[in-house]
PDB file of C-alpha atoms in Angstrom:
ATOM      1  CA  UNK N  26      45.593  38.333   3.662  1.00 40.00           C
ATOM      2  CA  UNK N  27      41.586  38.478   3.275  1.00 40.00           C
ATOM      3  CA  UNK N  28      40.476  41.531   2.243  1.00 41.00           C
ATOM      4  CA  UNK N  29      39.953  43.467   5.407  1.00 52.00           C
ATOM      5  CA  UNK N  30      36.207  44.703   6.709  1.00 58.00           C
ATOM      6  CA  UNK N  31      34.630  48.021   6.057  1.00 82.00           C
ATOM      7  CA  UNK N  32      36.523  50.810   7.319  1.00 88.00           C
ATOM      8  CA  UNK N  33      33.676  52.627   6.464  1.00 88.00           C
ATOM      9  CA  UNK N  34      30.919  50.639   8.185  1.00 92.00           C
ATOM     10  CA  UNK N  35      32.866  49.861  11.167  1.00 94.00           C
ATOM     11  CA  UNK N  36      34.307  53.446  11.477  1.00 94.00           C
ATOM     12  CA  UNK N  37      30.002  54.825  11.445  1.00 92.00           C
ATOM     13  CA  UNK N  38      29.327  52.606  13.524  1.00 94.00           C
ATOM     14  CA  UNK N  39      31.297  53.402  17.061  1.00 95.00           C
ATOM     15  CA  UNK N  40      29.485  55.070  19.471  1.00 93.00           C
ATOM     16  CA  UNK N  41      28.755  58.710  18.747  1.00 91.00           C
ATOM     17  CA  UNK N  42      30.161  59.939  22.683  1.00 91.00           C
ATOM     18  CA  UNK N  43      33.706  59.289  20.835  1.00 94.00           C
ATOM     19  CA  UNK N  44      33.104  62.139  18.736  1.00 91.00           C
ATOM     20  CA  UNK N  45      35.621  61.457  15.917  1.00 94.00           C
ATOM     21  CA  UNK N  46      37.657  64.422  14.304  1.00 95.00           C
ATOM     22  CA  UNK N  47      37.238  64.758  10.612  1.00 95.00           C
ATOM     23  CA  UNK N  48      39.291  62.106   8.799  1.00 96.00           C
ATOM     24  CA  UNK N  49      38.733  60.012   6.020  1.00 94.00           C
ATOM     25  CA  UNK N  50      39.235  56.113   4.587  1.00 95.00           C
ATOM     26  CA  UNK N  51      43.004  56.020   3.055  1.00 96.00           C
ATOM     27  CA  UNK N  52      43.068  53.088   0.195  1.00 94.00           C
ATOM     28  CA  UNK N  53      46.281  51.134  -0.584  1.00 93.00           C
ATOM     29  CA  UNK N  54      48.118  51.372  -3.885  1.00 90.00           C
ATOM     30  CA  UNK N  55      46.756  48.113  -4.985  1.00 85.00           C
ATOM     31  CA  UNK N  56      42.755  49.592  -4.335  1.00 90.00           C
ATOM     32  CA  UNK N  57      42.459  48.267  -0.293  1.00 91.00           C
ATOM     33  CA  UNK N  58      40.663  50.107   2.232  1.00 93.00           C
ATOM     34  CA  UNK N  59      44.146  50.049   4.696  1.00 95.00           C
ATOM     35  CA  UNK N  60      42.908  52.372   7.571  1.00 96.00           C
ATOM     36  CA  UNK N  61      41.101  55.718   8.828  1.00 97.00           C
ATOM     37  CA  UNK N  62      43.256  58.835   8.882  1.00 97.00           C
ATOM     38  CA  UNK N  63      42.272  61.901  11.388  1.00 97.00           C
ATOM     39  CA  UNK N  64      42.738  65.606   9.472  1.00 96.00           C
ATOM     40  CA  UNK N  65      44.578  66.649  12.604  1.00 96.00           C
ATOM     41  CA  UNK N  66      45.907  65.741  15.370  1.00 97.00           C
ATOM     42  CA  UNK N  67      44.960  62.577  17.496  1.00 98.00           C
ATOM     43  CA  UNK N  68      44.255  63.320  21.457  1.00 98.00           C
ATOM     44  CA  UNK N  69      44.966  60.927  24.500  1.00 98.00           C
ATOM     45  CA  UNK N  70      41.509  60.749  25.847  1.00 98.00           C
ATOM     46  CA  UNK N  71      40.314  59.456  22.474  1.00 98.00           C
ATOM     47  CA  UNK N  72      43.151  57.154  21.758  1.00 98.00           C
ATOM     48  CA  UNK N  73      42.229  55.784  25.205  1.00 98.00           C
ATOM     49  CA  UNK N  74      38.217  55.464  24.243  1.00 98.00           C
ATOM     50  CA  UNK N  75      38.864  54.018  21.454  1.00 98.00           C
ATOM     51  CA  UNK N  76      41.738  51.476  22.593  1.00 98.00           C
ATOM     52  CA  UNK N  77      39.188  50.577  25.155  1.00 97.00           C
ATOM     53  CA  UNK N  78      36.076  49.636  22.721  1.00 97.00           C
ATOM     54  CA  UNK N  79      38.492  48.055  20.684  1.00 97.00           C
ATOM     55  CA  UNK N  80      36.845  44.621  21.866  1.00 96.00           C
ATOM     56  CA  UNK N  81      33.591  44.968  20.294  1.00 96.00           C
ATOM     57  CA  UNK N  82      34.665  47.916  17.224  1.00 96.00           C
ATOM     58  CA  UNK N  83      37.703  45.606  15.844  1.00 96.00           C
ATOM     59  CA  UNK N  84      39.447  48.858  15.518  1.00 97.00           C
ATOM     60  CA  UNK N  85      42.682  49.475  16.874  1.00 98.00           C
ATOM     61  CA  UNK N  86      44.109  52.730  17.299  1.00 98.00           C
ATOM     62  CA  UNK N  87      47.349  53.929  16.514  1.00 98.00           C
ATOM     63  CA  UNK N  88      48.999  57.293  16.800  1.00 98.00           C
ATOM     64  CA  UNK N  89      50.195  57.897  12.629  1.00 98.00           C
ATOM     65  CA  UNK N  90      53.754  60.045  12.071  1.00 97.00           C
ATOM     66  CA  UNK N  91      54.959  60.722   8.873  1.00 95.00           C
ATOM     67  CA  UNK N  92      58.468  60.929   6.934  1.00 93.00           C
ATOM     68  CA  UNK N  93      60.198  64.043   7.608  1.00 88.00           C
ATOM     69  CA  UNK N  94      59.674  67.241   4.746  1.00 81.00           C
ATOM     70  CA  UNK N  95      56.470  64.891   3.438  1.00 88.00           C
ATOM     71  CA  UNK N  96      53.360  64.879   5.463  1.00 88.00           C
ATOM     72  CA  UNK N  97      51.566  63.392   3.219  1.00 91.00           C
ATOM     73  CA  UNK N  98      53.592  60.157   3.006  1.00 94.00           C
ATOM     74  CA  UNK N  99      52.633  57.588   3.577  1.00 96.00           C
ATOM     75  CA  UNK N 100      49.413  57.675   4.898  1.00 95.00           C
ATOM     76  CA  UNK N 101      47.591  60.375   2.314  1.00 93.00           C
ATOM     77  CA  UNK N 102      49.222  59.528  -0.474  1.00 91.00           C
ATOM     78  CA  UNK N 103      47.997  55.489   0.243  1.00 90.00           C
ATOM     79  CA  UNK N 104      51.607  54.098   0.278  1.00 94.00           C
ATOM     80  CA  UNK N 105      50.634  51.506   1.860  1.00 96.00           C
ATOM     81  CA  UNK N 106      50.093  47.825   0.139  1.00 95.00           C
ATOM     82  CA  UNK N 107      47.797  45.602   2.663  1.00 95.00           C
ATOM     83  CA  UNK N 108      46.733  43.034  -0.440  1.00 93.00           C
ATOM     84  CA  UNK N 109      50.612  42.160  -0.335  1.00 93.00           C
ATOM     85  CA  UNK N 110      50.735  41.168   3.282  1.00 96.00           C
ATOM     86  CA  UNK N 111      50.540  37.833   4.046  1.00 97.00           C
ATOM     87  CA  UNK N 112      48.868  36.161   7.057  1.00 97.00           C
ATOM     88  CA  UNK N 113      50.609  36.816  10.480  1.00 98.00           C
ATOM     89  CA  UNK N 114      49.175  32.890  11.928  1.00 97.00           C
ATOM     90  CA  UNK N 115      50.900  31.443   9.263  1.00 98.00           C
ATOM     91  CA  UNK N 116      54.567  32.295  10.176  1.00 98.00           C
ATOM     92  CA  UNK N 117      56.445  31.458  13.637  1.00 98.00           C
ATOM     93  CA  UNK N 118      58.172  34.270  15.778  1.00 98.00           C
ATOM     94  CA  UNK N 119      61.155  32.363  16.803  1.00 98.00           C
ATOM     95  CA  UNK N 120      61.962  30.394  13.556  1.00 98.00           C
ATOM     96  CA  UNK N 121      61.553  34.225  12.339  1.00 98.00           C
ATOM     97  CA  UNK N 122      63.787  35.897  14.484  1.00 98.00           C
ATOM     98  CA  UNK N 123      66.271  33.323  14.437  1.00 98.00           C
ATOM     99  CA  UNK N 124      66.317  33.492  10.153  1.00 98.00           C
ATOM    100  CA  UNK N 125      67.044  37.185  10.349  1.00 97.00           C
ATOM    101  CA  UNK N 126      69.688  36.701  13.093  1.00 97.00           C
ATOM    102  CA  UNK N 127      71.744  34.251  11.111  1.00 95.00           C
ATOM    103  CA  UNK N 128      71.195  37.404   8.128  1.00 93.00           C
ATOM    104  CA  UNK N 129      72.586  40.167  10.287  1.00 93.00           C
ATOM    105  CA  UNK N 130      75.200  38.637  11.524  1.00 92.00           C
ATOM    106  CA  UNK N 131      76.725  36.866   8.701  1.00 88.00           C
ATOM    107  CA  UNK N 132      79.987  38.311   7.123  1.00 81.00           C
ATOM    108  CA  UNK N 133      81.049  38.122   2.960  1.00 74.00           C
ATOM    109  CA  UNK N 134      83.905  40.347   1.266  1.00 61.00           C
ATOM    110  CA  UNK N 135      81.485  43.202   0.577  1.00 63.00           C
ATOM    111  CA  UNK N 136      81.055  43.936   4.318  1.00 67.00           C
ATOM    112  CA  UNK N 137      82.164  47.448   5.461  1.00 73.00           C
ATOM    113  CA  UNK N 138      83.715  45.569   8.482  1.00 75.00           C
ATOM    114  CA  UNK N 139      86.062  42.745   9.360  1.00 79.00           C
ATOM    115  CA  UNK N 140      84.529  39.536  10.627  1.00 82.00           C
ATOM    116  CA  UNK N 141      85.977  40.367  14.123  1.00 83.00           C
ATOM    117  CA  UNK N 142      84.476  43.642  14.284  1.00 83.00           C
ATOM    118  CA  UNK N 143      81.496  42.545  13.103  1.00 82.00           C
ATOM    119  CA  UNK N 144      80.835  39.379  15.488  1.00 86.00           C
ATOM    120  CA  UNK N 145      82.204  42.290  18.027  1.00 90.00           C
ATOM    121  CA  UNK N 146      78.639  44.129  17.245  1.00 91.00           C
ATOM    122  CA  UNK N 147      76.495  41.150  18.599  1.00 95.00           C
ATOM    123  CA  UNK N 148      79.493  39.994  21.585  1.00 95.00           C
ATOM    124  CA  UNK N 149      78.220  37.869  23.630  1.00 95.00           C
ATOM    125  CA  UNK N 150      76.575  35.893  21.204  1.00 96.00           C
ATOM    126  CA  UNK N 151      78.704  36.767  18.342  1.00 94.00           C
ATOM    127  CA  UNK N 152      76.963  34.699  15.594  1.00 94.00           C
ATOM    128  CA  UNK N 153      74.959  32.299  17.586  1.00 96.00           C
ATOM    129  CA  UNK N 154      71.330  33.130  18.131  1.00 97.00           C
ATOM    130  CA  UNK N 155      70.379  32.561  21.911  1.00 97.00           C
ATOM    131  CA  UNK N 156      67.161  31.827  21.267  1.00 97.00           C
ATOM    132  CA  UNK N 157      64.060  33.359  22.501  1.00 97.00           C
ATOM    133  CA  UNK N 158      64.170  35.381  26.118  1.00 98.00           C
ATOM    134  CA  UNK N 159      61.820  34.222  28.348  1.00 97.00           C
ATOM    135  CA  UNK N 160      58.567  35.427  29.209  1.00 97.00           C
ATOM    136  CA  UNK N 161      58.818  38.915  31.860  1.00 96.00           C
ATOM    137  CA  UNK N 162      56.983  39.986  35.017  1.00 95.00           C
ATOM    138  CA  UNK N 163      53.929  42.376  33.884  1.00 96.00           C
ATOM    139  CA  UNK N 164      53.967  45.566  36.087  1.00 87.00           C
ATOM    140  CA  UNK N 165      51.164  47.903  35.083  1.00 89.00           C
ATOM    141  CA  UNK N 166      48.426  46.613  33.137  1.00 96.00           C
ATOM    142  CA  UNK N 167      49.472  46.480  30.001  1.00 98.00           C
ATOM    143  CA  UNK N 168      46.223  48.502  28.377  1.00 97.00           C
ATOM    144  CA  UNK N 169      46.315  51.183  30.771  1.00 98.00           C
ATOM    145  CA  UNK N 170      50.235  51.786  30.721  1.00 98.00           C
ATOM    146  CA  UNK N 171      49.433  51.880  26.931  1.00 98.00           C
ATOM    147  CA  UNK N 172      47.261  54.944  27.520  1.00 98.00           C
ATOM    148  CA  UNK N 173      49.927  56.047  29.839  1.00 98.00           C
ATOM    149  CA  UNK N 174      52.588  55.819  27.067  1.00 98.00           C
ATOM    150  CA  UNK N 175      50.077  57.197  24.099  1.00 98.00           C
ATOM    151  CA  UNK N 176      50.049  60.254  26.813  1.00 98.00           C
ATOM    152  CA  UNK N 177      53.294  60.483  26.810  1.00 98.00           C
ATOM    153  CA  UNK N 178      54.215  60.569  23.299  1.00 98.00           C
ATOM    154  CA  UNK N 179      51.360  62.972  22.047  1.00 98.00           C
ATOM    155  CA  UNK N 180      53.019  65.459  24.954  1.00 98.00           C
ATOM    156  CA  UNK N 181      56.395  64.760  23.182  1.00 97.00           C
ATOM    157  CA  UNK N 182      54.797  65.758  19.588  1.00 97.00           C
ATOM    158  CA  UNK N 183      51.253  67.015  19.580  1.00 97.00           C
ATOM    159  CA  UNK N 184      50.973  66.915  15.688  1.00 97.00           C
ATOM    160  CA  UNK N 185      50.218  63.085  15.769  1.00 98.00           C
ATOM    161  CA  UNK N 186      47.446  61.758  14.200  1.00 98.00           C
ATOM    162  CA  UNK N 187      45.030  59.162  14.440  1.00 98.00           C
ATOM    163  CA  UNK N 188      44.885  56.020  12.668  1.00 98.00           C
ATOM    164  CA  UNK N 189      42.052  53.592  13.397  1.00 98.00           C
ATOM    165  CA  UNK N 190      42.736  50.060  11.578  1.00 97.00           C
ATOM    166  CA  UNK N 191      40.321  46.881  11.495  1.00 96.00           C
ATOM    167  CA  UNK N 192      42.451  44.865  13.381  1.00 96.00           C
ATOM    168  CA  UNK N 193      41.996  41.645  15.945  1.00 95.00           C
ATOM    169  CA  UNK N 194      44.819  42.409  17.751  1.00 97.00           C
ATOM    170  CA  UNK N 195      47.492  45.434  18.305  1.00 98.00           C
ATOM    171  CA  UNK N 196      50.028  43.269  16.390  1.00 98.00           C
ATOM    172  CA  UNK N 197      47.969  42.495  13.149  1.00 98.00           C
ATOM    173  CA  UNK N 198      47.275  46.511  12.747  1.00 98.00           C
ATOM    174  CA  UNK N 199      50.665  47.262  10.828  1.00 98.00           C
ATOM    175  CA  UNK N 200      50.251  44.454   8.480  1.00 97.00           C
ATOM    176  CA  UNK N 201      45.969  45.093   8.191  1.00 96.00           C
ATOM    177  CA  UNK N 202      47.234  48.488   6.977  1.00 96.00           C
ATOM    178  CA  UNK N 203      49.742  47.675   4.616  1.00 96.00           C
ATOM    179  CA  UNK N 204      52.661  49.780   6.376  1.00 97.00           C
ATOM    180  CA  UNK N 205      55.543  48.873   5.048  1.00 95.00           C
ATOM    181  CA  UNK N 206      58.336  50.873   7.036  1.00 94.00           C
ATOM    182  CA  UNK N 207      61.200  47.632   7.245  1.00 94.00           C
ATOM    183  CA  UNK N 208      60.901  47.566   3.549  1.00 92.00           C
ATOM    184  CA  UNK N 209      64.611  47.766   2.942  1.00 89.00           C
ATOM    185  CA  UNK N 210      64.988  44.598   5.171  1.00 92.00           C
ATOM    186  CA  UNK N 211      61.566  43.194   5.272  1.00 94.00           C
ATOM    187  CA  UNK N 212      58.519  43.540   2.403  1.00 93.00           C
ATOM    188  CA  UNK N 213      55.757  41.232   4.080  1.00 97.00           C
ATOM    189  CA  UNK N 214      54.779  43.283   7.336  1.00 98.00           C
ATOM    190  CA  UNK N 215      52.922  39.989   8.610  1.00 98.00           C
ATOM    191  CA  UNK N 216      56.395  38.564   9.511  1.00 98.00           C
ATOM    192  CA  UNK N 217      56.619  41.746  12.141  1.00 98.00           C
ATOM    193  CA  UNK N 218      53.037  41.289  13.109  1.00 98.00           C
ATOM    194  CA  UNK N 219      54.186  37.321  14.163  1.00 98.00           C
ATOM    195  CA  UNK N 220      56.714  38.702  16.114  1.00 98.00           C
ATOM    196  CA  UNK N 221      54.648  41.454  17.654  1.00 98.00           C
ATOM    197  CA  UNK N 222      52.253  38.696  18.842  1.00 98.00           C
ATOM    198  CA  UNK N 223      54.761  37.446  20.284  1.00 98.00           C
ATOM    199  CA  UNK N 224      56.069  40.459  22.049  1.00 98.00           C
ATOM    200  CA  UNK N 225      52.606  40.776  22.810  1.00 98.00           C
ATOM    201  CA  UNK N 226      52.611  37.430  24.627  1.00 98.00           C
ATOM    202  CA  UNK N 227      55.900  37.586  26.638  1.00 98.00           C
ATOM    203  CA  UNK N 228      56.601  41.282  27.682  1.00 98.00           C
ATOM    204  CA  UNK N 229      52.572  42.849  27.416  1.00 98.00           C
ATOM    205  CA  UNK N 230      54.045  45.203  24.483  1.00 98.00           C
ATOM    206  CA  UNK N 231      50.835  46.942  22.908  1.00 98.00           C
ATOM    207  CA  UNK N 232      51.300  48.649  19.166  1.00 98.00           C
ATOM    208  CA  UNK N 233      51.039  52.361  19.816  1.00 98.00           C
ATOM    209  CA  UNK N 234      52.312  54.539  16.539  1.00 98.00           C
ATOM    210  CA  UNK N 235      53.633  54.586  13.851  1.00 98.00           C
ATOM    211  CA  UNK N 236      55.582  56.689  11.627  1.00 98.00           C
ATOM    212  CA  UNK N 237      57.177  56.430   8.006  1.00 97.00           C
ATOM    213  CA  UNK N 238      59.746  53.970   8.997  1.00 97.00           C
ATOM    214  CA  UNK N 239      59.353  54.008  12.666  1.00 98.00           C
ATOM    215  CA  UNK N 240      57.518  51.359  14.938  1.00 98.00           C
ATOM    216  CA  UNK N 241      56.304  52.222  18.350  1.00 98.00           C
ATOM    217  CA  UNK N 242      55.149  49.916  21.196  1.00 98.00           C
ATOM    218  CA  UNK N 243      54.433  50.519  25.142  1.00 98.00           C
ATOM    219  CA  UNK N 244      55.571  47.388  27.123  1.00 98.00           C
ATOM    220  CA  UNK N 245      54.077  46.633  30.935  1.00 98.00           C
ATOM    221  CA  UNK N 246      56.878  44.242  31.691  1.00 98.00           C
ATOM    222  CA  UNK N 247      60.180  45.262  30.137  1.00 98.00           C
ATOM    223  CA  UNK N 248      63.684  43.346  31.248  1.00 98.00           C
ATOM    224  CA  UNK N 249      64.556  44.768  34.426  1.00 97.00           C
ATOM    225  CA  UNK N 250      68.133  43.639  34.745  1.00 97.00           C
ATOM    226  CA  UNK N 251      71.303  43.697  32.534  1.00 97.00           C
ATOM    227  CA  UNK N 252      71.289  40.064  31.269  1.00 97.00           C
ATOM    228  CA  UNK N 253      67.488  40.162  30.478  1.00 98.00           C
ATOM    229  CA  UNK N 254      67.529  43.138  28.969  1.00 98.00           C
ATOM    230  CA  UNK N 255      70.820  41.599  26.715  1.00 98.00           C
ATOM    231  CA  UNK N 256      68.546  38.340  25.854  1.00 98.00           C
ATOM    232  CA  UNK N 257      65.442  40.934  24.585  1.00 98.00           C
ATOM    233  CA  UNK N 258      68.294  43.404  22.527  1.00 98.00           C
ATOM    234  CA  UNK N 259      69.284  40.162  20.916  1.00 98.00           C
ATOM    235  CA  UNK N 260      65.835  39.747  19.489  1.00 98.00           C
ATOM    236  CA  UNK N 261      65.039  43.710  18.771  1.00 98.00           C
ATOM    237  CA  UNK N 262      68.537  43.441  16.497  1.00 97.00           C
ATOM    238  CA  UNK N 263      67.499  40.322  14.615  1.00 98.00           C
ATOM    239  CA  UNK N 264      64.170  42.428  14.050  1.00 98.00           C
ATOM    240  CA  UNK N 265      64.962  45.753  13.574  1.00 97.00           C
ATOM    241  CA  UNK N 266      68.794  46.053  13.067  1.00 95.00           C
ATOM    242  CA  UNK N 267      69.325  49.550  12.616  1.00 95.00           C
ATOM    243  CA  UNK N 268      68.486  50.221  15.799  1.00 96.00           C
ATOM    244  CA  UNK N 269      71.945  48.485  16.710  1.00 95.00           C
ATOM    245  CA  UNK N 270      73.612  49.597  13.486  1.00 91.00           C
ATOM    246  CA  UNK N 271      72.694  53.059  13.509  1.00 89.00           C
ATOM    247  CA  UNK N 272      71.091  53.812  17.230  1.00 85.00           C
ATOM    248  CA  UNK N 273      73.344  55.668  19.690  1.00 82.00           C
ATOM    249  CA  UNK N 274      74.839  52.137  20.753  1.00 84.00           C
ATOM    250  CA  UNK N 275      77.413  50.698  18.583  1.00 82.00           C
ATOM    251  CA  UNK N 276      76.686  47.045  19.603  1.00 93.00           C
ATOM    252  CA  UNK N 277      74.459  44.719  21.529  1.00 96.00           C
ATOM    253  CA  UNK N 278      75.617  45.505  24.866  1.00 95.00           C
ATOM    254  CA  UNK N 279      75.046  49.489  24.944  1.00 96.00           C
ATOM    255  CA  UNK N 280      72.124  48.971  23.274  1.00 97.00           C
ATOM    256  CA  UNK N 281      70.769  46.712  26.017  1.00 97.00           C
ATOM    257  CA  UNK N 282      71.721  49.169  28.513  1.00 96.00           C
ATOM    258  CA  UNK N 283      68.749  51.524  27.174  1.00 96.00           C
ATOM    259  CA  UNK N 284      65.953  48.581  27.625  1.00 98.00           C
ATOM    260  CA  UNK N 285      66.209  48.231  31.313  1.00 98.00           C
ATOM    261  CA  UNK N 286      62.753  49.254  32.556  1.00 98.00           C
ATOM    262  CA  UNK N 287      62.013  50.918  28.922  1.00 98.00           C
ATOM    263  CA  UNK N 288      58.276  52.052  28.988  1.00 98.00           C
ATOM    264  CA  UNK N 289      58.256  52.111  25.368  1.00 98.00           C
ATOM    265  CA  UNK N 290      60.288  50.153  22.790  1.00 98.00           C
ATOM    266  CA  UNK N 291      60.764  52.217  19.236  1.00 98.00           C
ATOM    267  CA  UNK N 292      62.421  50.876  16.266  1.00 98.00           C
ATOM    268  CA  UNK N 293      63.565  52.278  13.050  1.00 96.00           C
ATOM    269  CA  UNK N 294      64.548  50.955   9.577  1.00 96.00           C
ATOM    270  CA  UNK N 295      66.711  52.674   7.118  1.00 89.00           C
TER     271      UNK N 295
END
């Protein structure tokens, strides 16, 4: 990754009507500017200001949690590593997602379960990756149903902050920062970024938060029906697995069942 632009500079220079709460430049472990932090907590009228200017600030907004018991991880403490990221252009969504498929789903001696259960877990498709699901219907405008959803979750838990991150696009923010939440499955955030662009692309998801190991993103045209929704769980398991392993669903098929008109998609890694 290039080194990314003055957080500083670019953070002075938005327009003073968007009266930003104290906050402060966070630097990476390895020395990085990675993003702006708020002091307190972030507010949906702001988020929405600033998601809108994001054209001509190059900052992108993103409502920050942290890891339960530790507020200060990992965005005071700068655990965050954006000189380690690679570049999100250089690295294809499906080839991606079909890699980390083929990982999830294959079986050795030291699994907990038995190769039936297992290939049980992703039934249909069992071990075969379906590929990627097609392109869906946008509903709402995808900016303004983020806003909506930002709304939403800052209702839900008021103690969010705000994160503002130099950042082209939505999908680029987590790896511009140098968030590194899939660690346990995935060290080079750009890989998630490719597939975010992607996501981006085909469903009109928009990154919204994130938390210590958590990944938030509103999406203006979800599956609407059963075997779409199956297609997109397919991809969220090769990308965020936990969410299958460890999610109230026990395999693809439940888990599917919860995507059907979903507002917002969240994910979570171990």
């Amino acid at each position: 990754m290039s080194v990314s632009p003055d957080l500083s500079r670019l953070v002075a220079a938005l327009p003073d009507a968007l009266a930003l709460p104290e906050g402060r430049v966070v630097h990476g472990d390895d020395g990085q500017p990675a993003l702006w932090v708020s002091d307190g907590p972030a507010t949906a009228p702001l988020w929405t200001a600033l998601r809108a200017t994001h054209a001509t600030s190059g900052l992108w907004p993103l409502l920050l949690d942290h890891l339960g018991g530790d507020t200060a991880r990992p965005w005071d403490d700068g655990e965050l590593w954006p000189a380690d990221m690679s570049d999100p252009g250089g690295w294809d969504a499906a080839t991606l997602l079909a890699g980390w498929w083929a990982d999830h789903t294959r079986t050795d001696d030291a699994d907990r379960l038995s190769q039936p259960e297992r290939l049980a877990v992703t039934a249909p498709y069992g071990q075969r990756w379906p590929g990627p699901a097609a392109p869906l219907p946008v509903g709402d405008d995808p900016d303004l149903h983020a806003d909506e959803c930002v709304a939403f979750m800052l209702a839900d838990n008021p103690k969010l902050r705000l994160g503002l991150v130099a950042a082209t696009r939505g999908a680029d923010s987590v790896t511009t920062a140098g968030w590194q939440g899939p660690a346990n499955v995935e060290n080079d955030t750009a890989k998630l970024s490719a597939v975010l662009r992607s996501w981006e692309d085909r469903f009109a998801a928009r990154v919204i938060g994130v938390g210590y190991a958590e990944l938030y993103l509103s999406v203006a045209a979800p599956p609407t029906d059963a075997a779409a929704a199956l297609h997109v769980a397919a991809e969220h398991f090769a990308f965020c697995p936990d969410n299958v392993w460890q999610g109230a669903a026990t395999d693809l098929a439940g888990y599917a069942g919860q995507l059907v008109d979903a507002p917002i998609w969240s994910f979570w890694w171990d």
